[in-house]
PDB file of C-alpha atoms in Angstrom:
ATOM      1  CA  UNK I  47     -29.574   8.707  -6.818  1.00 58.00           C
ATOM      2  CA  UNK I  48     -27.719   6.156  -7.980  1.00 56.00           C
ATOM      3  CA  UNK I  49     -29.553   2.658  -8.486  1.00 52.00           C
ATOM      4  CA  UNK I  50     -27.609  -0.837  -8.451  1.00 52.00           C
ATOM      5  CA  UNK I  51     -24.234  -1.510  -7.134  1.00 64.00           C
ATOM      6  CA  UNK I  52     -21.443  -2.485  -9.650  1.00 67.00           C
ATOM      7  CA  UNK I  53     -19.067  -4.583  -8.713  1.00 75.00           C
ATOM      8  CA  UNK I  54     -15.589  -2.911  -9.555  1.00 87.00           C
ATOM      9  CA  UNK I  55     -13.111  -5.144  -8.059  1.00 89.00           C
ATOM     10  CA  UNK I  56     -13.924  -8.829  -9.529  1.00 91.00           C
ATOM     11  CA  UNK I  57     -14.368 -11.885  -7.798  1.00 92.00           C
ATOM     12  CA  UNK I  58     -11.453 -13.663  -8.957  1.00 94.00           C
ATOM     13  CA  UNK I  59      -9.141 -10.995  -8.607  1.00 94.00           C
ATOM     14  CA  UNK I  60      -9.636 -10.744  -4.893  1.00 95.00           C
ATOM     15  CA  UNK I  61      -9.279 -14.625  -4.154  1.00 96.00           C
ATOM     16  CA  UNK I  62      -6.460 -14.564  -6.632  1.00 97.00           C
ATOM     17  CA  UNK I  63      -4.333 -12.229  -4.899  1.00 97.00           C
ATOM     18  CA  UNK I  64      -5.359 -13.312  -1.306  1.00 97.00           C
ATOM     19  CA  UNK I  65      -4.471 -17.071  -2.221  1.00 98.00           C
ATOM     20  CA  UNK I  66      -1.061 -16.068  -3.009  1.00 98.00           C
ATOM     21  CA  UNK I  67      -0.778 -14.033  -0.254  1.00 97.00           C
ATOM     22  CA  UNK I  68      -1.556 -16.536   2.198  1.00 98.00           C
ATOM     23  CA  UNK I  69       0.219 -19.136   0.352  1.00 98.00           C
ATOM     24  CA  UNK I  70       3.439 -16.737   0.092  1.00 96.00           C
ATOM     25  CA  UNK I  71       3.356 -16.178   4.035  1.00 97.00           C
ATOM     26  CA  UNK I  72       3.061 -20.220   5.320  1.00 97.00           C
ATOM     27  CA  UNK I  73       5.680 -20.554   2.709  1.00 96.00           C
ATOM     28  CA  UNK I  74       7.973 -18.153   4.535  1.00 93.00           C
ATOM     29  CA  UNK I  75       6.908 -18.791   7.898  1.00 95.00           C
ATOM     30  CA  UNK I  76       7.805 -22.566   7.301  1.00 95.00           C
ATOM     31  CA  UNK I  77      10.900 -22.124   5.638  1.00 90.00           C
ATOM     32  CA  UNK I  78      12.186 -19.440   8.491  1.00 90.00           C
ATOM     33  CA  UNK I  79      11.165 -21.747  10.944  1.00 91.00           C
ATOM     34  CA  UNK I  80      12.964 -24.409   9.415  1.00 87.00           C
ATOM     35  CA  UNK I  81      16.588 -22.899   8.456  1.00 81.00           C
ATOM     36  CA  UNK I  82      16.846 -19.582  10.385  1.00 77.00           C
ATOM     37  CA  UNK I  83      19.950 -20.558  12.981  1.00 78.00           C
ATOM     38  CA  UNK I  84      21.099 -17.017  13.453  1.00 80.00           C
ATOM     39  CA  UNK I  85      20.342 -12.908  13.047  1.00 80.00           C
ATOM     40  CA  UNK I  86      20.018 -13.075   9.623  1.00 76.00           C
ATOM     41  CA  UNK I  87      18.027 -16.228   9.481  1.00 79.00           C
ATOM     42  CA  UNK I  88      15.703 -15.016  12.626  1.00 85.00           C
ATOM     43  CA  UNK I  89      15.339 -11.277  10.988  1.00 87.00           C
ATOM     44  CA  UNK I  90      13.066 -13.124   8.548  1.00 89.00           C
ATOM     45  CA  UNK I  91      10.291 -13.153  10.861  1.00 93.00           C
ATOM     46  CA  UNK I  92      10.190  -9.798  10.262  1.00 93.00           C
ATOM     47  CA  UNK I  93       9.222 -10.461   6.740  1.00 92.00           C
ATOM     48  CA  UNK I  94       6.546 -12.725   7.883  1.00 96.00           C
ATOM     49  CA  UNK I  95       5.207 -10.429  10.139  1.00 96.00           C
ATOM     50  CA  UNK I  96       5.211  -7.870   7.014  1.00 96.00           C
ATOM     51  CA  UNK I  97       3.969 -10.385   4.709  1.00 96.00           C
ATOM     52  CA  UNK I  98       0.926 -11.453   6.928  1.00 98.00           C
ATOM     53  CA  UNK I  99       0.214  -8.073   8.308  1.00 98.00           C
ATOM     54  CA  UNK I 100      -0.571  -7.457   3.963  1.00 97.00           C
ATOM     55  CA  UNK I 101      -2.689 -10.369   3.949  1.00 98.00           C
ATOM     56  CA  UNK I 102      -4.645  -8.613   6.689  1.00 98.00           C
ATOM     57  CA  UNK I 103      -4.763  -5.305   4.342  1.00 97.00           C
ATOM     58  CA  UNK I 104      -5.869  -7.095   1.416  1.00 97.00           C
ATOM     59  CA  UNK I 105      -8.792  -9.140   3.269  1.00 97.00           C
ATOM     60  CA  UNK I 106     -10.281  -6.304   4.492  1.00 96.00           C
ATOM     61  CA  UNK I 107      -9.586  -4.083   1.521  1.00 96.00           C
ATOM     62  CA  UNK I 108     -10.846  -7.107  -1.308  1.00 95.00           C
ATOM     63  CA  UNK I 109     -13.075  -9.025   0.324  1.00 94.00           C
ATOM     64  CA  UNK I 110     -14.833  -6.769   3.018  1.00 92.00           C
ATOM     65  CA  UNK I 111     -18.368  -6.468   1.684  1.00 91.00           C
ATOM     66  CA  UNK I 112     -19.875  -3.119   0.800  1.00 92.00           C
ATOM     67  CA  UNK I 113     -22.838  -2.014   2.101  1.00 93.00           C
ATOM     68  CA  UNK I 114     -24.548   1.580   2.631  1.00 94.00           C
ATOM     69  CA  UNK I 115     -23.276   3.073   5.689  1.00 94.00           C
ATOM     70  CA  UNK I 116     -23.347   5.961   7.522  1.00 95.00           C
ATOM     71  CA  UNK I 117     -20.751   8.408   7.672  1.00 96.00           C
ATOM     72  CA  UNK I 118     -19.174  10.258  10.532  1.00 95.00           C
ATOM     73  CA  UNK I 119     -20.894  13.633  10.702  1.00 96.00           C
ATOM     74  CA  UNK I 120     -18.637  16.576  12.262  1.00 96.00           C
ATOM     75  CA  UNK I 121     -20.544  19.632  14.192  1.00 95.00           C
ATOM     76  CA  UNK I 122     -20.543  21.435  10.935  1.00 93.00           C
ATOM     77  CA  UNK I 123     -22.280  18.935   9.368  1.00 93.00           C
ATOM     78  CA  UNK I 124     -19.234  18.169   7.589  1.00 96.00           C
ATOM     79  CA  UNK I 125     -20.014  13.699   6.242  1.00 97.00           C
ATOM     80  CA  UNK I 126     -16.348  11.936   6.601  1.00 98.00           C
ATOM     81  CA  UNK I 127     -15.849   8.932   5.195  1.00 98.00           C
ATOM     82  CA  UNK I 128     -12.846   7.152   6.397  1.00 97.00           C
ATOM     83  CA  UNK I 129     -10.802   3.952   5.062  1.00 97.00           C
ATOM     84  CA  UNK I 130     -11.167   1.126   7.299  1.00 97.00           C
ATOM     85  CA  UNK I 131      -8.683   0.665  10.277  1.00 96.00           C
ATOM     86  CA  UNK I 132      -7.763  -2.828   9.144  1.00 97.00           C
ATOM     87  CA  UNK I 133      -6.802  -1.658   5.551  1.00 96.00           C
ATOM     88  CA  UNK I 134      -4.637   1.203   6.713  1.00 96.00           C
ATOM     89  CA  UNK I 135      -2.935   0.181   9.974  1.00 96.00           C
ATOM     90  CA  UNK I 136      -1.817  -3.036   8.753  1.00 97.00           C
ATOM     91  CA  UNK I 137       0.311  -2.173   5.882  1.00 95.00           C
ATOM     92  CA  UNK I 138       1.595   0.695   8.127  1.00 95.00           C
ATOM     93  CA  UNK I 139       2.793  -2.200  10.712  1.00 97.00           C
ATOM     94  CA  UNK I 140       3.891  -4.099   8.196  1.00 96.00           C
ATOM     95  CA  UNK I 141       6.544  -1.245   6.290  1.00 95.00           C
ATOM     96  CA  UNK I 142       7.767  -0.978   9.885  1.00 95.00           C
ATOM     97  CA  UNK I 143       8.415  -4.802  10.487  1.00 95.00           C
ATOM     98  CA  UNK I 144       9.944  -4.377   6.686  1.00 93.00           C
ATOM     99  CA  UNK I 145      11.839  -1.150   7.488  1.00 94.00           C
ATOM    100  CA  UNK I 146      13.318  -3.354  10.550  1.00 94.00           C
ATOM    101  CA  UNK I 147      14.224  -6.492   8.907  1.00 93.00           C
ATOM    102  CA  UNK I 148      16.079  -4.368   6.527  1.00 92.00           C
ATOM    103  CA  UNK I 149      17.683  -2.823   8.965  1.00 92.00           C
ATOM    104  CA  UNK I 150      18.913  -6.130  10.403  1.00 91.00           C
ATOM    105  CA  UNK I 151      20.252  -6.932   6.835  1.00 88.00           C
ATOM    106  CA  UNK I 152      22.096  -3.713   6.185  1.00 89.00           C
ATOM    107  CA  UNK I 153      24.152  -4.338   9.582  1.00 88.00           C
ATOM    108  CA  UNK I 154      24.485  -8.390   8.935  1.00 86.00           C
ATOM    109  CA  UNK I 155      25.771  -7.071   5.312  1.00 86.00           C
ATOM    110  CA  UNK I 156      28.341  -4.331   6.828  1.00 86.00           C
ATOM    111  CA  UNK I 157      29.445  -6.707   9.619  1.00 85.00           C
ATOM    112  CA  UNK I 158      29.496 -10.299   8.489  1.00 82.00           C
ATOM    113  CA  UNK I 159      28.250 -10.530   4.487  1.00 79.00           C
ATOM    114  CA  UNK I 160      28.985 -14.354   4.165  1.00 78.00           C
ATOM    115  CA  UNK I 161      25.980 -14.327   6.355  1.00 72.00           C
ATOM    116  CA  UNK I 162      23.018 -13.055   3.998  1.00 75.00           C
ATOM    117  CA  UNK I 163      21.525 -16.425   3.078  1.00 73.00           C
ATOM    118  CA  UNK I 164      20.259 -14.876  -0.260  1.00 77.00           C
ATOM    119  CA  UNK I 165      22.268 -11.569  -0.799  1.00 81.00           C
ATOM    120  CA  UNK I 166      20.683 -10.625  -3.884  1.00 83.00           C
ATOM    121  CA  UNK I 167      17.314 -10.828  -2.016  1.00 82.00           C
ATOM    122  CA  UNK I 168      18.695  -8.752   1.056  1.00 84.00           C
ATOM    123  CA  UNK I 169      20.451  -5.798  -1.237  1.00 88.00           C
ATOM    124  CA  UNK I 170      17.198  -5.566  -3.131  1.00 87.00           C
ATOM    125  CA  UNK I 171      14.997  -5.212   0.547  1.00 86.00           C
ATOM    126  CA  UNK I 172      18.233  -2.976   1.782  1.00 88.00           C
ATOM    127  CA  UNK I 173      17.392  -0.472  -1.032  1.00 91.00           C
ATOM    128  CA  UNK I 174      13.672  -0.834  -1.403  1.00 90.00           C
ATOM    129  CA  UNK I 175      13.744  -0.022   2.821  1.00 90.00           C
ATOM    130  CA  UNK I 176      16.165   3.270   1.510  1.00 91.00           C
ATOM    131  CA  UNK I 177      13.995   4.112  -0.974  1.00 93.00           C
ATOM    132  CA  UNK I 178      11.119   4.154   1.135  1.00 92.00           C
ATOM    133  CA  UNK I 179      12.656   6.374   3.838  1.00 91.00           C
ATOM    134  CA  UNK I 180      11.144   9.872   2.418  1.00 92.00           C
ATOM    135  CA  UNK I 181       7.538   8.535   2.976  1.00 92.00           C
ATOM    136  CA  UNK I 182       8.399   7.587   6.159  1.00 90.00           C
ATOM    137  CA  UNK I 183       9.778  11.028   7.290  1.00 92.00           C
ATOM    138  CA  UNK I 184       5.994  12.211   5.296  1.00 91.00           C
ATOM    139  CA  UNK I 185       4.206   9.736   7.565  1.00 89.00           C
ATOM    140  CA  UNK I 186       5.764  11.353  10.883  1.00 88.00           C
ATOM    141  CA  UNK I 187       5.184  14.681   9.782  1.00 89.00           C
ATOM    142  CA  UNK I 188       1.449  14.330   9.108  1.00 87.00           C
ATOM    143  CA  UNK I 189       1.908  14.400   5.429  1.00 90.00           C
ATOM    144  CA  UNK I 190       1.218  10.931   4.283  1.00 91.00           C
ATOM    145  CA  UNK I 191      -2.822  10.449   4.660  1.00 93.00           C
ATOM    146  CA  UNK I 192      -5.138   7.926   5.842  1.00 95.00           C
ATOM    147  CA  UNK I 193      -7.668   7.578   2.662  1.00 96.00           C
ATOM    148  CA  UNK I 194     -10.276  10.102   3.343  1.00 97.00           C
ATOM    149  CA  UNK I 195     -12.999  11.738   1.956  1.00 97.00           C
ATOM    150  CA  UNK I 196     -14.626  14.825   3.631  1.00 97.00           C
ATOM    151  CA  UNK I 197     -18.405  16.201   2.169  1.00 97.00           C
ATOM    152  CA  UNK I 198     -18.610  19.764   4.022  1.00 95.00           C
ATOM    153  CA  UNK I 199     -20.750  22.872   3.263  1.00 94.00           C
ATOM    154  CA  UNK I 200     -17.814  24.269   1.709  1.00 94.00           C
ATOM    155  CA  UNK I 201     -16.046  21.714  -0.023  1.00 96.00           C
ATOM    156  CA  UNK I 202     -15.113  18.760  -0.545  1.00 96.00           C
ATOM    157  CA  UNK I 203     -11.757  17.171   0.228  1.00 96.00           C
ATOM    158  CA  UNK I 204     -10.123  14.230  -0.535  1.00 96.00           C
ATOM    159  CA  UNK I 205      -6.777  12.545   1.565  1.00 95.00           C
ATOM    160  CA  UNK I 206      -5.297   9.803   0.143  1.00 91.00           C
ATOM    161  CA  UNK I 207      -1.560   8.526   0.895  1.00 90.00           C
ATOM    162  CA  UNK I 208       0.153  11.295  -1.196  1.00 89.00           C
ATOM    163  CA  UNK I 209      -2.593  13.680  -2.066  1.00 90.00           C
ATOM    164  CA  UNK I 210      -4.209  16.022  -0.632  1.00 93.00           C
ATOM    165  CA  UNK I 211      -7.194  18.010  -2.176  1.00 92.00           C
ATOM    166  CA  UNK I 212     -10.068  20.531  -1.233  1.00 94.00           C
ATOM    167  CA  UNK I 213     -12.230  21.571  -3.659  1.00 94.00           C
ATOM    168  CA  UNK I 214     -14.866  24.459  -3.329  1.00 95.00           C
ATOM    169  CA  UNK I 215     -18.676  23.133  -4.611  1.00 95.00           C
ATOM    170  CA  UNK I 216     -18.160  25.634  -7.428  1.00 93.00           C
ATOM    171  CA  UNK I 217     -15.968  23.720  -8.870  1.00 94.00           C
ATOM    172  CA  UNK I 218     -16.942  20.905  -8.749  1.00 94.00           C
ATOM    173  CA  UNK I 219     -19.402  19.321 -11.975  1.00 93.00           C
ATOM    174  CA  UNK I 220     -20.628  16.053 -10.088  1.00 93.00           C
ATOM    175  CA  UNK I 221     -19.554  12.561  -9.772  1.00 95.00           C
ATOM    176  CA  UNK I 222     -19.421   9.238 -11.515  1.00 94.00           C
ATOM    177  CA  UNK I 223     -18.340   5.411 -11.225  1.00 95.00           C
ATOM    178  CA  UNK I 224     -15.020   4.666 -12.453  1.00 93.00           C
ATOM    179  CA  UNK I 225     -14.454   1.056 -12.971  1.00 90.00           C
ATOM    180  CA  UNK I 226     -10.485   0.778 -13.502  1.00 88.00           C
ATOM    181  CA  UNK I 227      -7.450   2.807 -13.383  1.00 84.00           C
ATOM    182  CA  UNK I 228      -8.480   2.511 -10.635  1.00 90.00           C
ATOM    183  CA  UNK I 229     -11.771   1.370  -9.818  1.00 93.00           C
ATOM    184  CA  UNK I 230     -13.816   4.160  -7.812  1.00 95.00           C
ATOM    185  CA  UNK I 231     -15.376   7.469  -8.377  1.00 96.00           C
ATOM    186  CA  UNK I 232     -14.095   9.978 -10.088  1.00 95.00           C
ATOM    187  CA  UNK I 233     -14.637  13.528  -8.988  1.00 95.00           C
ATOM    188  CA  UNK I 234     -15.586  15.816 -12.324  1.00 94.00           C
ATOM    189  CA  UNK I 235     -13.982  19.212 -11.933  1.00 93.00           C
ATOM    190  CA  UNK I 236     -14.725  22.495 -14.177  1.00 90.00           C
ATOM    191  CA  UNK I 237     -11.890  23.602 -16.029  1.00 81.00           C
ATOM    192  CA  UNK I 238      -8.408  22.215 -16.892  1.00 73.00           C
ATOM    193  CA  UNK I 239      -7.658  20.201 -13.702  1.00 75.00           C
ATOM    194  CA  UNK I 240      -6.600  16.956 -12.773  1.00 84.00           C
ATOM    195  CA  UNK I 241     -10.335  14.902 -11.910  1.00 91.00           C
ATOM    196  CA  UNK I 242      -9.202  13.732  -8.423  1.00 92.00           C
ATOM    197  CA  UNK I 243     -10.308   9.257  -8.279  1.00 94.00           C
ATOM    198  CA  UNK I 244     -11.217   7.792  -4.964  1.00 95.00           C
ATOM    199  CA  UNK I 245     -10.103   4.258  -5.215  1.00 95.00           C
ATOM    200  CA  UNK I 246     -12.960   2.033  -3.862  1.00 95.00           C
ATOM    201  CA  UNK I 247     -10.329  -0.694  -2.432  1.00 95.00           C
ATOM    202  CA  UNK I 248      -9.772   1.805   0.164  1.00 95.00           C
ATOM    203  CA  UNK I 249     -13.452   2.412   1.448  1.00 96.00           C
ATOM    204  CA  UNK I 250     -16.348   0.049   2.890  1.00 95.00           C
ATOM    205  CA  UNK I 251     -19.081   1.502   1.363  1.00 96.00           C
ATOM    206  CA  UNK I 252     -20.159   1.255  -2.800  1.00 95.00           C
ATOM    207  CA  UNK I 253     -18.693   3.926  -5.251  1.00 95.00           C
ATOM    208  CA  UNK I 254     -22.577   4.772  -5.971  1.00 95.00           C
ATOM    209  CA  UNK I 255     -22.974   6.007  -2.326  1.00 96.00           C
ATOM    210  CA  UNK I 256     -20.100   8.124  -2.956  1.00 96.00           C
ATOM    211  CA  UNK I 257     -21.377   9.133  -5.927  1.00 96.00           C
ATOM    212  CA  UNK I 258     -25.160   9.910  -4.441  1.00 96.00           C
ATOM    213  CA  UNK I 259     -23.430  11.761  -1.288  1.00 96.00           C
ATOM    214  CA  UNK I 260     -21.354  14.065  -3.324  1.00 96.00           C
ATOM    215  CA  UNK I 261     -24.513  15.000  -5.742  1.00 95.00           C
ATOM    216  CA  UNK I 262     -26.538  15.879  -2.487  1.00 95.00           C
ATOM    217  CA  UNK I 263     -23.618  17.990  -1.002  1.00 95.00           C
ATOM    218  CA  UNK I 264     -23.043  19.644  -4.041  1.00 94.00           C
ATOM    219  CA  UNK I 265     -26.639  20.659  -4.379  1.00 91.00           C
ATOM    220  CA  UNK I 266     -26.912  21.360  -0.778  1.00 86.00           C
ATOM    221  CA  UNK I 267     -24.314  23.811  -0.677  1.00 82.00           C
ATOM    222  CA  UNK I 268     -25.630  25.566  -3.561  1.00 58.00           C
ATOM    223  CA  UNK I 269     -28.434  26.294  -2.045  1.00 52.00           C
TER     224      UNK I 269
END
C-alpha cells in the first residue's frame, strides 16, 4: 500500500490559474454589459457563460480536496472510479455556449461584417468553433469519454476524452505516481506499449489510492 499523499498539482498553480479565471470572466461580463448594443455585442454573453462555466471546471478539478473514497462497485465486482460531475459537465456546457456564440459570429460576419466589434477576435473563435466540430460529432456518438477508470476481474480500463483502453491483468506490471506530464498514475504495461497516464486533475481521490487499488486488482485477479 501506498503510504503518504503527494501533492502533484501545486498550490500556487491552482490559485494562479483560478485568479485569472475569475478575473478574466468579471472582466468580460463588465465590459459586455457595458458596450454590447446589438447581436454581436449581446452574443458575448455567450462567452461569459463559457468562460465562467471553466472557472467552475477548474475549481472543482484544482482545488477540490482529495481524500480516500469509495468507488462505485458494479455486480461483477467491477471498482469504477469516475471524474467528478462538476469537472466534466461544465466544460461540456461551456464548448456549447462557445460553439453558439460562434455561431452568432459566423452569421453577423456573412451578413453585416462592419459589425464584429473585434474581427480578428471573432475569425479566430469562428475557426477554433470549426475546428472543434469533429469532437463534437465524437461526443454525440458516444466516442468522446467522461474520464474513467474501471478495476474489474478481467481488466482494467481506462476512458479518458479521446482514449479508450482495456487491458487484461496479464499485462499489466503494476502502477506508480507520476508527478508531471501529467501529474497522475501511470499504468506499467509488459512489452512495447504505450503506458496509459490517468491525469489526477480529473479524479477526487489521491493518485496513491489509484495506485493501491490497481495493485490489489491485479493480484486479485491473479489469483
Amino acid at each position: 500500500m501506498v503510504t503518504g499523499t503527494a501533492r502533484l498539482i501545486p498550490r500556487w498553480y491552482a490559485v494562479t490559474v483560478v485568479t485569472v479565471l475569475v478575473l478574466f470572466t468579471l472582466g468580460l461580463a463588465a465590459a459586455t454589459a457595458a458596450f454590447a448594443d446589438d447581436l454581436a455585442g449581446r452574443s458575448m454573453w455567450g462567452l461569459v457563460a463559457c468562460a465562467a462555466l471553466v472557472l467552475v471546471a477548474a475549481v472543482s478539478s484544482l482545488l477540490r480536496p482529495r481524500r480516500r473514497r469509495e468507488p462505485e462497485v458494479t455486480a461483477d465486482g467491477t471498482r469504477v472510479f469516475r471524474a467528478p460531475a462538476l469537472t466534466v459537465w461544465p466544460l461540456v456546457l461551456g464548448w456549447f455556449a462557445l460553439l453558439a456564440t460562434a455561431a452568432v459570429w459566423g452569421w453577423v460576419a456573412l451578413t453585416d461584417f462592419d459589425a464584429l466589434e473585434s474581427p480578428g477576435f471573432s475569425i479566430v473563435a469562428i475557426v477554433g468553433a470549426l475546428a472543434s466540430l469533429p469532437d463534437l460529432v465524437r461526443l454525440l456518438t458516444g466516442r468522446l469519454h467522461r474520464w474513467t477508470l474501471e478495476l474489474g476481474p478481467e481488466a482494467v480500463t481506462y476512458r479518458g476524452y479521446r482514449t479508450d483502453a482495456t487491458v487484461p491483468w496479464k499485462d499489466v506490471k503494476g502502477a506508480a505516481v507520476q508527478e508531471r506530464g501529467p501529474a497522475g498514475v501511470r499504468i506499467d504495461l509488459r512489452g512495447g506499449g504505450t503506458d496509459p497516464v490517468v491525469p489526477i486533475t480529473a479524479f477526487d481521490v489521491p493518485a496513491e489510492q489509484l495506485v493501491d487499488e490497481i495493485v490489489r486488482a491485479r493480484k486479485g485477479a491473479r489469483g
